[in-house]
Amino acid sequence: QAAADPMSSSDAPEDDPKETSSVSQNISDADAFKILLEMKMKKRQKKPNLPSTVTELDTEDGSKVYVVGTAHFSDSSKKDVVKTIQEVQPDVVVVELCQYRVSMLKMDEKTLLKEAKEINLEKLQQAIKQNGVMSGLMQMLLLKVSAHITEQLGMAPGGEFREAFKEASKVPFCKFHLGDRPIPVTFKRAIAALSFWQKVKLAWGLCFLSDPISKDDVEKCKQKDLLEQMMAEMIGEFPDLHRTIVSERDIYLTYMLKQAAKQIELPRASEAEPRKYIPAVVVGVVGMGHVPGIEKNWNSDLNIQEIMSVPPPSASSKIFKFVIKATVFGLMGYGCYRIGQRTIQFILSMPAAQSYLQKLTEIRSQH
């Protein structure tokens, strides 16, 4: 308003509401947008000083995408994200999260650390109810891997996404997009890609993950995504699993980044004014393991419909589901049997019961 009003603040009446109203009406929404956009452009560096973890990509219409490759348990990655957003003043920030994990943005480090460590039966039941038996178990097992690293490093995952969310809110007209494929789709496609014995072997490996993480591994976090590295080692012998968990998500993330990088339409003072567009600037925050795949797919025509479909349960999935249910009911039955057996033994050992049984024995012998 001050920029649009020719009258200086010293000459303006202090208590005249009519004058204040006229000042507000002197500037239109389009003008306000232009003023704020100019301020944003002045802060945007033409030759930004970016961290070494940033990969720059261009679109056909001149938009720029800065992909920050992060390690999910690294403080240096959080600093890289903040610096990149401050330098380029983006129009859109895209993060490697889906709607099922968006709560990570609202929690603080202490809450996330507690959630990651506490894996109980209630959480398992909720995951199975939401995603099915196999996908729910897979989700809990992967959470166990994350909790293992969390416990070893004393640091909760997702700090770079929370920093991205905070910094994006400070940039005028900056939108915040979730760029990852919904996690239930990923889990269901991953499970469908495995045979029965592969599922058993993978579950066994995840259940008994307990190797300590050394100080050298902590340092490696600054250069490589430790969580994705550990997962890559475990799924390396399962090519189909690697395809669904990593390669397909590379395609999805690339597609979402390209959608976010479409040109921006400037506001018009009237319908008669011609439409004007400017190239967009986008910052993508993804795990380091996805950066090579995004670069590989960047200039390809992408269709995500195929990788969004969930195949019907295979015969091995049905067998595995039956085995799990049979095991659970079997353990429950055995528990009831043992409890019942001990209860009967306890009752029979009581003096009153023994006296009663002795009397019954005497009566039967008399007859």
Coordinates of N, CA and C in Angstrom, one line a residue, residues 148-149 152-153 209-215 217-218 226 230:
H148 N 15.3 -49.2 14.1 CA 16.6 -49.7 14.4 C 17.7 -48.6 14.2
I149 N 17.6 -47.9 13.0 CA 18.5 -46.8 12.7 C 18.3 -45.7 13.7
Q152 N 19.9 -46.4 17.0 CA 21.3 -46.4 16.9 C 21.9 -44.9 16.8
L153 N 21.2 -44.1 16.0 CA 21.7 -42.7 15.7 C 21.1 -41.7 16.7
L209 N 16.9 -58.0 12.2 CA 17.8 -56.9 12.0 C 18.3 -56.3 13.3
S210 N 19.6 -56.5 13.6 CA 20.1 -56.0 14.9 C 21.5 -55.5 14.8
D211 N 22.1 -55.5 13.6 CA 23.5 -55.1 13.5 C 23.7 -53.7 14.0
P212 N 24.7 -53.4 14.8 CA 25.0 -52.1 15.3 C 25.5 -51.2 14.2
I213 N 25.2 -49.9 14.3 CA 25.7 -48.9 13.3 C 26.9 -48.1 13.9
S214 N 28.0 -48.2 13.2 CA 29.2 -47.6 13.7 C 29.2 -46.1 13.5
K215 N 30.3 -45.4 14.0 CA 30.5 -44.0 13.8 C 30.7 -43.7 12.3
D217 N 29.4 -45.3 9.8 CA 28.1 -45.3 9.2 C 27.4 -44.0 9.3
V218 N 27.6 -43.4 10.5 CA 26.9 -42.1 10.8 C 27.5 -41.1 9.8
L226 N 21.5 -43.9 4.3 CA 21.8 -45.2 5.0 C 20.6 -46.1 5.0
M230 N 20.6 -49.8 3.3 CA 20.4 -51.1 4.0 C 19.2 -51.8 3.3

